[in-house]
């Protein structure tokens, strides 16, 4: 069972405005959550000399993808796609023998929690002339990570404000303003290796997604 692992970093900027009796603090806290999902981006495309040929080839590849999704029982809520885009371009554009070609494009994004399926789908796509796809780690616990990081950042800001007030001989009386935001960073390797995977693949190693919360808090104080 995966556990929420916390790696906390702190970045503080502090200013004291005596005229307004305010202490401004910026703080950042970072939390690592397990990467248990993959966003698999597939670019479905085709190229031919005529619009009809390009469209027919596109539909042929689309059929392969649809059958693949059904085979692996990919749920509808885990499939996002854009409409087909068709445009005209020229091959060998720097040559006198350039030809007009018709290209199609359609973006499909799958959210996968089974990493084995991810590799199997790639193999099938390659064997059917798909050449543009990529994957990125995500976490189903990102929202939980955001909340945890936000709590940490707020506590850090509060602790620092109280320390500054104490050392300055003033008393915190309230909060004038709070702003916050989140940021997700690329996955970092975790030290544990999952026992439920046995293949010689890098996917044996658990990954984490870094979620950070940035807060800017303005505290009021009195002498």
XYZ file of N, CA and C in Angstrom:
669
model
N 0.847 -1.199 0.000
C 0.000 0.000 0.000
C 0.877 1.242 0.000
N 0.600 2.160 -0.897
C 1.419 3.358 -1.001
C 1.098 4.305 0.155
N 2.080 4.996 0.642
C 1.883 5.967 1.710
C 2.274 7.343 1.220
N 1.672 8.345 1.814
C 1.978 9.731 1.462
C 3.304 10.106 2.107
N 4.288 10.396 1.284
C 5.628 10.712 1.768
C 5.852 12.210 1.668
N 6.322 12.816 2.744
C 6.486 14.259 2.784
C 7.950 14.649 2.678
N 8.239 15.493 1.706
C 9.550 16.118 1.603
C 9.282 17.620 1.594
N 9.662 18.300 2.654
C 9.257 19.685 2.823
C 10.441 20.617 2.607
N 10.229 21.597 1.759
C 11.241 22.635 1.581
C 10.619 23.972 1.943
N 11.421 24.906 2.379
C 10.910 26.191 2.852
C 11.643 27.332 2.174
N 10.858 28.256 1.656
C 11.429 29.463 1.072
C 10.652 30.629 1.642
N 11.332 31.539 2.320
C 10.654 32.631 2.997
C 11.188 33.990 2.562
N 10.270 34.898 2.325
C 10.625 36.299 2.105
C 9.820 37.113 3.107
N 10.489 37.880 3.915
C 9.808 38.606 4.982
C 10.082 40.098 4.884
N 9.028 40.890 5.029
C 9.190 42.345 5.085
C 8.301 42.872 6.204
N 8.748 43.939 6.834
C 7.960 44.572 7.886
C 7.717 46.029 7.499
N 6.438 46.383 7.407
C 6.073 47.760 7.079
C 5.562 48.436 8.351
N 6.409 49.214 8.979
C 6.061 49.816 10.261
C 4.886 50.783 10.140
N 4.834 51.532 9.061
C 3.784 52.547 8.927
C 2.405 51.905 8.901
N 2.289 50.752 8.240
C 1.000 50.076 8.143
C 0.835 49.003 9.219
N 1.849 48.825 10.085
C 1.826 47.766 11.089
C 1.525 46.406 10.464
N 2.347 46.044 9.463
C 2.143 44.798 8.735
C 3.445 44.003 8.645
N 3.323 42.677 8.648
C 4.437 41.773 8.383
C 4.035 40.906 7.194
N 4.812 40.971 6.107
C 4.512 40.197 4.900
C 5.476 39.030 4.787
N 4.935 37.829 4.616
C 5.763 36.628 4.519
C 5.316 35.760 3.342
N 6.298 35.334 2.541
C 6.056 34.347 1.488
C 6.698 33.031 1.909
N 5.968 31.944 1.817
C 6.515 30.633 2.208
C 6.105 29.578 1.191
N 6.978 28.584 0.998
C 6.709 27.474 0.081
C 6.987 26.151 0.790
N 6.028 25.231 0.724
C 6.212 23.893 1.266
C 5.991 22.885 0.155
N 6.773 21.834 0.153
C 6.735 20.831 -0.919
C 6.426 19.455 -0.359
N 5.538 18.722 -1.029
C 5.154 17.382 -0.603
C 5.281 16.430 -1.788
N 5.763 15.217 -1.544
C 5.869 14.200 -2.590
C 4.749 13.180 -2.418
N 3.962 12.966 -3.468
C 2.886 11.983 -3.441
C 3.204 10.880 -4.455
N 2.738 9.663 -4.225
C 3.071 8.551 -5.128
C 2.505 8.751 -6.521
N 3.316 8.471 -7.534
C 2.867 8.553 -8.933
C 2.219 7.218 -9.288
N 0.895 7.173 -9.231
C 0.177 5.922 -9.463
C -0.647 5.934 -10.755
N -0.452 6.962 -11.581
C -1.157 7.050 -12.858
C -0.204 7.560 -13.943
N -0.530 7.238 -15.174
C 0.225 7.750 -16.318
C -0.738 8.423 -17.277
N -0.425 9.649 -17.659
C -1.165 10.329 -18.720
C -0.480 9.976 -20.035
N -1.140 9.156 -20.837
C -0.568 8.644 -22.075
C -1.121 9.451 -23.247
N -0.274 10.276 -23.856
C -0.688 11.154 -24.956
C -0.343 10.522 -26.292
N -1.351 10.364 -27.142
C -1.181 9.729 -28.449
C -1.588 10.720 -29.538
N -0.705 10.936 -30.496
C -1.035 11.800 -31.636
C -1.408 10.902 -32.814
N -2.687 10.837 -33.091
C -3.194 10.032 -34.203
C -3.097 10.868 -35.466
N -2.286 10.439 -36.443
C -2.103 11.256 -37.644
C -1.964 10.402 -38.896
N -2.104 11.052 -40.036
C -1.962 10.386 -41.333
C -1.553 11.425 -42.367
N -0.948 10.951 -43.460
C -0.508 11.853 -44.526
C -0.711 11.163 -45.869
N -1.263 11.907 -46.841
C -1.497 11.365 -48.182
C -1.574 12.508 -49.184
N -1.697 12.152 -50.457
C -1.717 13.180 -51.502
C -3.081 13.841 -51.642
N -4.143 13.149 -51.235
C -5.485 13.733 -51.333
C -6.155 13.708 -49.963
N -7.172 14.551 -49.818
C -7.895 14.633 -48.551
C -8.566 13.310 -48.219
N -9.170 12.682 -49.219
C -9.869 11.428 -48.983
C -8.916 10.322 -48.558
N -7.757 10.255 -49.209
C -6.778 9.230 -48.853
C -6.259 9.433 -47.420
N -5.997 10.683 -47.082
C -5.509 10.983 -45.735
C -6.574 10.655 -44.697
N -7.820 11.000 -45.008
C -8.922 10.730 -44.076
C -9.132 9.228 -43.899
N -9.096 8.484 -44.996
C -9.291 7.029 -44.920
C -8.178 6.372 -44.093
N -6.933 6.825 -44.282
C -5.818 6.280 -43.525
C -5.952 6.620 -42.047
N -6.399 7.840 -41.795
C -6.613 8.275 -40.413
C -7.655 7.388 -39.734
N -8.782 7.143 -40.423
C -9.855 6.333 -39.858
C -9.394 4.886 -39.633
N -8.530 4.404 -40.500
C -7.990 3.056 -40.342
C -7.179 2.959 -39.049
N -6.348 3.964 -38.792
C -5.541 3.968 -37.573
C -6.421 4.239 -36.342
N -7.447 5.040 -36.528
C -8.364 5.299 -35.426
C -9.073 4.001 -35.002
N -9.420 3.182 -35.980
C -10.066 1.900 -35.695
C -9.147 0.999 -34.880
N -7.863 0.989 -35.227
C -6.892 0.199 -34.470
C -6.861 0.661 -33.012
N -6.848 1.974 -32.819
C -6.780 2.521 -31.463
C -8.053 2.201 -30.681
N -9.209 2.349 -31.305
C -10.479 2.064 -30.632
C -10.544 0.597 -30.205
N -10.144 -0.293 -31.090
C -10.143 -1.728 -30.758
C -9.176 -2.015 -29.606
N -8.070 -1.290 -29.581
C -7.081 -1.458 -28.524
C -7.647 -0.998 -27.182
N -8.365 0.105 -27.191
C -8.965 0.620 -25.961
C -10.016 -0.342 -25.424
N -10.785 -0.928 -26.329
C -11.798 -1.896 -25.909
C -11.152 -3.180 -25.393
N -10.081 -3.590 -26.046
C -9.382 -4.803 -25.634
C -8.862 -4.701 -24.206
N -8.353 -3.526 -23.869
C -7.798 -3.326 -22.531
C -8.813 -2.715 -21.572
N -10.059 -2.629 -22.006
C -11.150 -2.151 -21.148
C -10.854 -0.776 -20.543
N -10.363 0.141 -21.385
C -10.120 1.518 -20.938
C -11.468 2.225 -20.827
N -11.796 2.698 -19.643
C -13.090 3.322 -19.401
C -13.209 4.668 -20.111
N -14.438 5.009 -20.452
C -14.702 6.254 -21.184
C -14.216 7.484 -20.428
N -14.347 7.460 -19.086
C -13.924 8.618 -18.303
C -12.414 8.791 -18.282
N -11.688 7.772 -18.748
C -10.227 7.858 -18.808
C -9.707 8.136 -20.217
N -10.616 8.558 -21.100
C -10.244 8.855 -22.491
C -10.643 10.285 -22.823
N -9.685 11.096 -23.214
C -9.952 12.468 -23.674
C -9.375 12.607 -25.077
N -10.142 13.237 -25.970
C -9.643 13.394 -27.341
C -10.170 14.676 -27.970
N -9.464 15.119 -29.000
C -9.844 16.301 -29.771
C -10.414 15.864 -31.120
N -11.177 16.732 -31.793
C -11.671 16.407 -33.138
C -10.507 16.282 -34.128
N -10.768 15.625 -35.236
C -9.754 15.483 -36.284
C -9.452 16.843 -36.907
N -8.171 17.114 -37.082
C -7.732 18.339 -37.760
C -7.070 17.945 -39.083
N -7.462 18.608 -40.174
C -6.904 18.318 -41.500
C -6.298 19.595 -42.067
N -5.057 19.518 -42.547
C -4.428 20.700 -43.133
C -3.574 20.318 -44.334
N -3.233 21.311 -45.096
C -2.440 21.134 -46.316
C -1.023 21.632 -46.069
N -0.050 20.881 -46.540
C 1.343 21.306 -46.423
C 2.103 20.850 -47.663
N 3.419 21.096 -47.665
C 4.225 20.749 -48.837
C 5.454 19.955 -48.404
N 5.714 18.883 -49.087
C 6.911 18.096 -48.839
C 8.078 18.719 -49.580
N 9.279 18.570 -49.056
C 10.479 19.140 -49.689
C 10.270 20.607 -50.025
N 9.882 21.394 -49.018
C 9.518 22.789 -49.265
C 10.674 23.645 -49.789
N 11.908 23.165 -49.633
C 13.052 23.914 -50.136
C 13.520 23.404 -51.506
N 12.745 22.511 -52.085
C 13.097 21.939 -53.382
C 12.088 22.367 -54.445
N 12.539 22.369 -55.695
C 11.638 22.708 -56.800
C 10.616 21.593 -57.048
N 10.916 20.405 -56.545
C 10.039 19.254 -56.764
C 9.066 19.037 -55.608
N 8.785 20.087 -54.870
C 7.900 19.942 -53.722
C 6.500 19.527 -54.153
N 5.856 18.709 -53.291
C 4.520 18.207 -53.576
C 3.554 18.637 -52.474
N 2.329 18.849 -52.859
C 1.291 19.181 -51.893
C 0.828 17.898 -51.196
N 0.776 17.926 -49.887
C 0.314 16.759 -49.139
C -0.767 17.193 -48.140
N -1.627 16.243 -47.816
C -2.690 16.483 -46.847
C -2.356 15.705 -45.575
N -2.416 16.398 -44.440
C -2.087 15.780 -43.165
C -3.272 15.862 -42.204
N -3.461 14.815 -41.435
C -4.488 14.820 -40.394
C -3.808 14.724 -39.036
N -4.505 15.191 -38.014
C -3.963 15.125 -36.660
C -5.111 15.060 -35.666
N -4.926 14.260 -34.628
C -5.936 14.144 -33.578
C -5.252 13.709 -32.291
N -5.431 14.486 -31.237
C -4.794 14.189 -29.962
C -5.709 13.348 -29.086
N -5.164 12.273 -28.534
C -5.896 11.398 -27.619
C -5.057 11.242 -26.353
N -5.680 11.414 -25.196
C -4.975 11.272 -23.919
C -5.694 10.227 -23.071
N -4.942 9.220 -22.636
C -5.475 8.167 -21.786
C -4.903 8.310 -20.380
N -5.739 8.105 -19.384
C -5.275 8.076 -18.001
C -5.235 6.616 -17.563
N -4.029 6.107 -17.307
C -3.845 4.691 -17.006
C -3.311 4.501 -15.594
N -3.907 3.575 -14.856
C -3.407 3.225 -13.533
C -2.657 1.893 -13.568
N -2.831 1.141 -14.647
C -2.119 -0.126 -14.833
C -0.911 0.131 -15.727
N 0.280 0.142 -15.147
C 1.483 0.467 -15.897
C 1.832 -0.609 -16.924
N 1.419 -1.844 -16.676
C 1.676 -2.916 -17.637
C 0.910 -2.671 -18.937
N -0.323 -2.190 -18.821
C -1.128 -1.868 -20.001
C -0.446 -0.782 -20.829
N 0.171 0.174 -20.153
C 0.865 1.266 -20.836
C 1.911 0.721 -21.801
N 2.701 -0.235 -21.361
C 3.741 -0.799 -22.223
C 3.136 -1.639 -23.346
N 2.090 -2.391 -23.029
C 1.449 -3.228 -24.043
C 0.835 -2.389 -25.158
N 0.195 -1.290 -24.786
C -0.422 -0.416 -25.785
C 0.640 0.186 -26.693
N 1.770 0.585 -26.115
C 2.841 1.162 -26.936
C 3.323 0.180 -28.009
N 3.503 -1.078 -27.631
C 3.976 -2.086 -28.577
C 3.014 -2.228 -29.747
N 1.713 -2.275 -29.438
C 0.699 -2.400 -30.498
C 0.686 -1.168 -31.389
N 0.829 0.013 -30.800
C 0.820 1.246 -31.591
C 2.006 1.289 -32.552
N 3.170 0.923 -32.066
C 4.365 0.933 -32.916
C 4.203 -0.014 -34.094
N 3.637 -1.188 -33.836
C 3.457 -2.171 -34.910
C 2.393 -1.757 -35.919
N 1.614 -0.712 -35.587
C 0.589 -0.213 -36.509
C 0.913 1.194 -37.010
N 2.202 1.522 -37.049
C 2.714 2.759 -37.659
C 2.363 4.033 -36.899
N 2.057 3.927 -35.605
C 1.934 5.137 -34.787
C 3.346 5.553 -34.390
N 3.638 6.838 -34.526
C 5.007 7.276 -34.242
C 5.100 8.482 -33.313
N 3.964 8.954 -32.784
C 4.002 10.104 -31.885
C 3.148 9.825 -30.652
N 3.785 9.448 -29.565
C 3.087 9.283 -28.300
C 4.088 9.433 -27.160
N 3.584 9.785 -25.992
C 4.446 10.001 -24.835
C 3.623 9.823 -23.568
N 4.330 9.635 -22.444
C 3.640 9.457 -21.175
C 4.236 10.311 -20.077
N 3.382 10.728 -19.152
C 3.821 11.506 -18.000
C 3.182 10.942 -16.736
N 3.963 10.883 -15.670
C 3.430 10.396 -14.410
C 2.481 11.422 -13.787
N 1.439 10.912 -13.142
C 0.510 11.734 -12.375
C 0.202 10.994 -11.072
N -0.546 11.647 -10.198
C -0.934 11.009 -8.948
C -2.405 11.243 -8.662
N -3.083 10.184 -8.239
C -4.489 10.321 -7.840
C -4.593 11.021 -6.488
N -3.449 11.198 -5.818
C -3.425 11.847 -4.512
C -2.922 13.289 -4.589
N -2.946 13.869 -5.792
C -2.447 15.238 -5.955
C -3.215 16.236 -5.102
N -4.537 16.077 -5.063
C -5.347 17.013 -4.270
C -5.013 16.899 -2.780
N -4.819 15.676 -2.316
C -4.416 15.452 -0.920
C -3.049 16.075 -0.663
N -2.151 15.939 -1.641
C -0.829 16.539 -1.519
C -0.882 18.054 -1.475
N -1.765 18.643 -2.299
C -1.921 20.099 -2.296
C -2.376 20.597 -0.924
N -3.354 19.897 -0.351
C -3.864 20.297 0.967
C -2.771 20.196 2.032
N -1.988 19.103 1.982
C -0.922 18.913 2.961
C 0.157 19.980 2.808
N 0.526 20.269 1.563
C 1.550 21.292 1.317
C 1.064 22.673 1.762
N -0.225 22.962 1.523
C -0.776 24.249 1.915
C -0.762 24.413 3.439
N -1.131 23.345 4.151
C -1.092 23.399 5.618
C 0.324 23.678 6.111
N 1.299 22.979 5.530
C 2.686 23.155 5.939
C 3.165 24.579 5.673
N 2.822 25.097 4.491
C 3.264 26.450 4.136
C 2.646 27.497 5.060
N 1.366 27.326 5.384
C 0.692 28.273 6.280
C 1.281 28.217 7.692
N 1.564 26.998 8.148
C 2.175 26.860 9.477
C 3.563 27.479 9.522
N 4.326 27.281 8.463
C 5.654 27.873 8.392
C 5.578 29.397 8.425
N 4.638 29.938 7.637
C 4.473 31.391 7.583
C 4.075 31.937 8.951
N 3.141 31.223 9.605
C 2.681 31.668 10.926
C 3.820 31.619 11.954
N 4.569 30.521 11.960
C 5.680 30.385 12.911
C 6.711 31.487 12.712
N 7.008 31.777 11.458
C 8.011 32.807 11.181
C 7.499 34.191 11.590
N 6.217 34.442 11.322
C 5.636 35.738 11.692
C 5.652 35.925 13.211
N 5.330 34.864 13.955
C 5.328 34.957 15.419
C 6.737 35.163 15.961
N 7.714 34.503 15.325
C 9.100 34.683 15.755
C 9.548 36.120 15.528
N 9.241 36.645 14.349
C 9.623 38.028 14.033
C 8.943 39.001 14.991
N 7.648 38.779 15.264
C 6.903 39.660 16.164
C 7.493 39.621 17.567
N 7.797 38.428 18.034
C 8.361 38.269 19.381
C 9.700 38.983 19.510
N 10.565 38.779 18.508
C 11.890 39.397 18.556
C 11.826 40.906 18.326
N 10.751 41.382 17.736
C 10.608 42.816 17.458
C 9.796 43.526 18.527
N 9.272 42.776 19.507
C 8.517 43.394 20.592
C 7.126 43.820 20.191
N 6.519 43.140 19.233
C 5.152 43.474 18.829
C 4.283 42.222 18.949
N 2.970 42.390 18.769
C 2.030 41.286 18.896
C 1.205 41.133 17.614
N 1.154 39.910 17.078
C 0.329 39.647 15.903
C -1.139 39.789 16.285
N -1.890 40.560 15.525
C -3.312 40.793 15.848
C -4.260 40.165 14.830
N -3.779 39.821 13.653
C -4.683 39.240 12.653
C -4.008 39.086 11.306
N -4.811 38.719 10.341
C -4.335 38.545 8.963
C -5.083 39.512 8.059
N -4.338 40.286 7.299
C -4.946 41.245 6.384
C -5.248 40.611 5.031
N -4.341 39.730 4.571
C -4.516 39.171 3.228
C -3.739 37.855 3.087
N -4.326 36.890 2.331
C -3.646 35.635 2.031
C -3.827 35.315 0.551
N -2.728 34.980 -0.120
C -2.775 34.463 -1.493
C -2.016 33.140 -1.532
N -2.503 32.199 -2.329
C -1.798 30.913 -2.416
C -1.925 30.333 -3.812
N -0.998 29.471 -4.153
C -1.020 28.797 -5.458
C -0.310 27.455 -5.313
N -0.538 26.564 -6.315
C 0.074 25.243 -6.306
C 0.956 25.075 -7.535
N 1.931 24.182 -7.398
C 2.804 23.869 -8.532
C 3.169 22.395 -8.476
N 3.057 21.714 -9.624
C 3.414 20.298 -9.718
C 4.719 20.175 -10.492
N 5.672 19.454 -9.947
C 6.974 19.268 -10.586
C 7.085 17.862 -11.152
N 8.047 17.640 -12.054
C 8.233 16.303 -12.637
C 8.487 15.260 -11.558
N 8.156 13.989 -11.827
C 8.322 12.931 -10.828
C 9.772 12.690 -10.461
N 9.982 12.336 -9.187
C 11.304 11.987 -8.689
C 11.287 10.532 -8.232
N 12.385 9.768 -8.425
C 12.398 8.360 -8.010
C 12.317 8.222 -6.499
N 11.559 7.224 -6.049
C 11.477 6.909 -4.633
C 12.366 5.702 -4.352
N 12.779 5.506 -3.121
C 13.748 4.472 -2.782
C 13.149 3.069 -2.752
N 11.842 2.973 -2.502
C 11.229 1.664 -2.400
C 10.999 1.057 -3.779
N 11.056 -0.282 -3.847
C 10.724 -0.974 -5.078
C 9.498 -1.829 -4.817
N 8.493 -1.697 -5.658
C 7.243 -2.406 -5.436
C 7.427 -3.901 -5.607
N 6.894 -4.679 -4.676
C 7.024 -6.127 -4.734
C 6.042 -6.757 -5.705
N 5.028 -5.999 -6.139
C 4.012 -6.594 -7.001
C 4.408 -6.577 -8.472
N 5.550 -5.954 -8.817
C 6.004 -5.965 -10.194
C 7.254 -6.833 -10.279
N 7.369 -7.637 -11.325
C 8.493 -8.556 -11.408
C 9.281 -8.432 -12.709
N 8.813 -7.665 -13.678
C 9.510 -7.549 -14.952
C 10.739 -6.665 -14.808
N 11.711 -6.870 -15.721
C 12.925 -6.050 -15.702
C 12.648 -4.735 -16.413
N 11.916 -3.871 -15.757
C 11.504 -2.599 -16.327
C 11.715 -1.505 -15.303
N 11.991 -0.298 -15.782
C 12.132 0.836 -14.871
C 10.843 1.115 -14.112
N 9.720 0.641 -14.664
C 8.452 0.842 -13.987
C 8.338 0.005 -12.715
N 9.331 -0.852 -12.455
C 9.389 -1.557 -11.172
C 9.574 -0.566 -10.026
N 10.253 0.540 -10.304
C 10.592 1.497 -9.266
C 9.490 2.531 -9.108
N 9.033 2.689 -7.868
C 7.995 3.672 -7.581
C 8.507 5.079 -7.888
N 7.601 5.900 -8.356
C 7.900 7.290 -8.648
C 7.028 8.183 -7.777
N 7.444 9.419 -7.619
C 6.637 10.379 -6.868
C 6.459 11.645 -7.687
N 5.350 12.319 -7.441
C 5.069 13.606 -8.068
C 5.182 14.669 -6.986
N 5.961 15.694 -7.247
C 6.184 16.749 -6.264
C 5.122 17.833 -6.403
N 4.445 18.115 -5.304
C 3.408 19.150 -5.269
C 3.842 20.209 -4.255
N 3.857 21.447 -4.665
C 4.241 22.511 -3.735
C 3.126 23.543 -3.629
N 3.045 24.156 -2.460
C 2.083 25.230 -2.214
C 2.857 26.495 -1.871
N 2.507 27.576 -2.516
C 3.128 28.875 -2.258
C 2.096 29.780 -1.588
N 2.475 30.370 -0.459
C 1.552 31.281 0.238
C 2.213 32.642 0.438
N 1.388 33.645 0.353
C 1.822 35.010 0.658
C 0.829 35.561 1.672
N 1.329 35.824 2.888
C 0.440 36.220 3.974
C 0.880 37.585 4.523
N -0.086 38.454 4.700
C 0.171 39.757 5.317
C -0.483 39.758 6.687
N 0.333 39.808 7.749
C -0.157 39.830 9.124
C -0.177 41.280 9.638
N -1.136 41.565 10.489
C -1.168 42.882 11.161
C -0.644 42.708 12.576
N -0.051 43.749 13.126
C 0.469 43.673 14.496
C 0.281 45.005 15.205
N 0.458 44.959 16.511
C 0.397 46.178 17.305
C 1.606 46.218 18.259
N 1.983 47.440 18.593
C 3.151 47.616 19.470
C 2.855 47.150 20.882
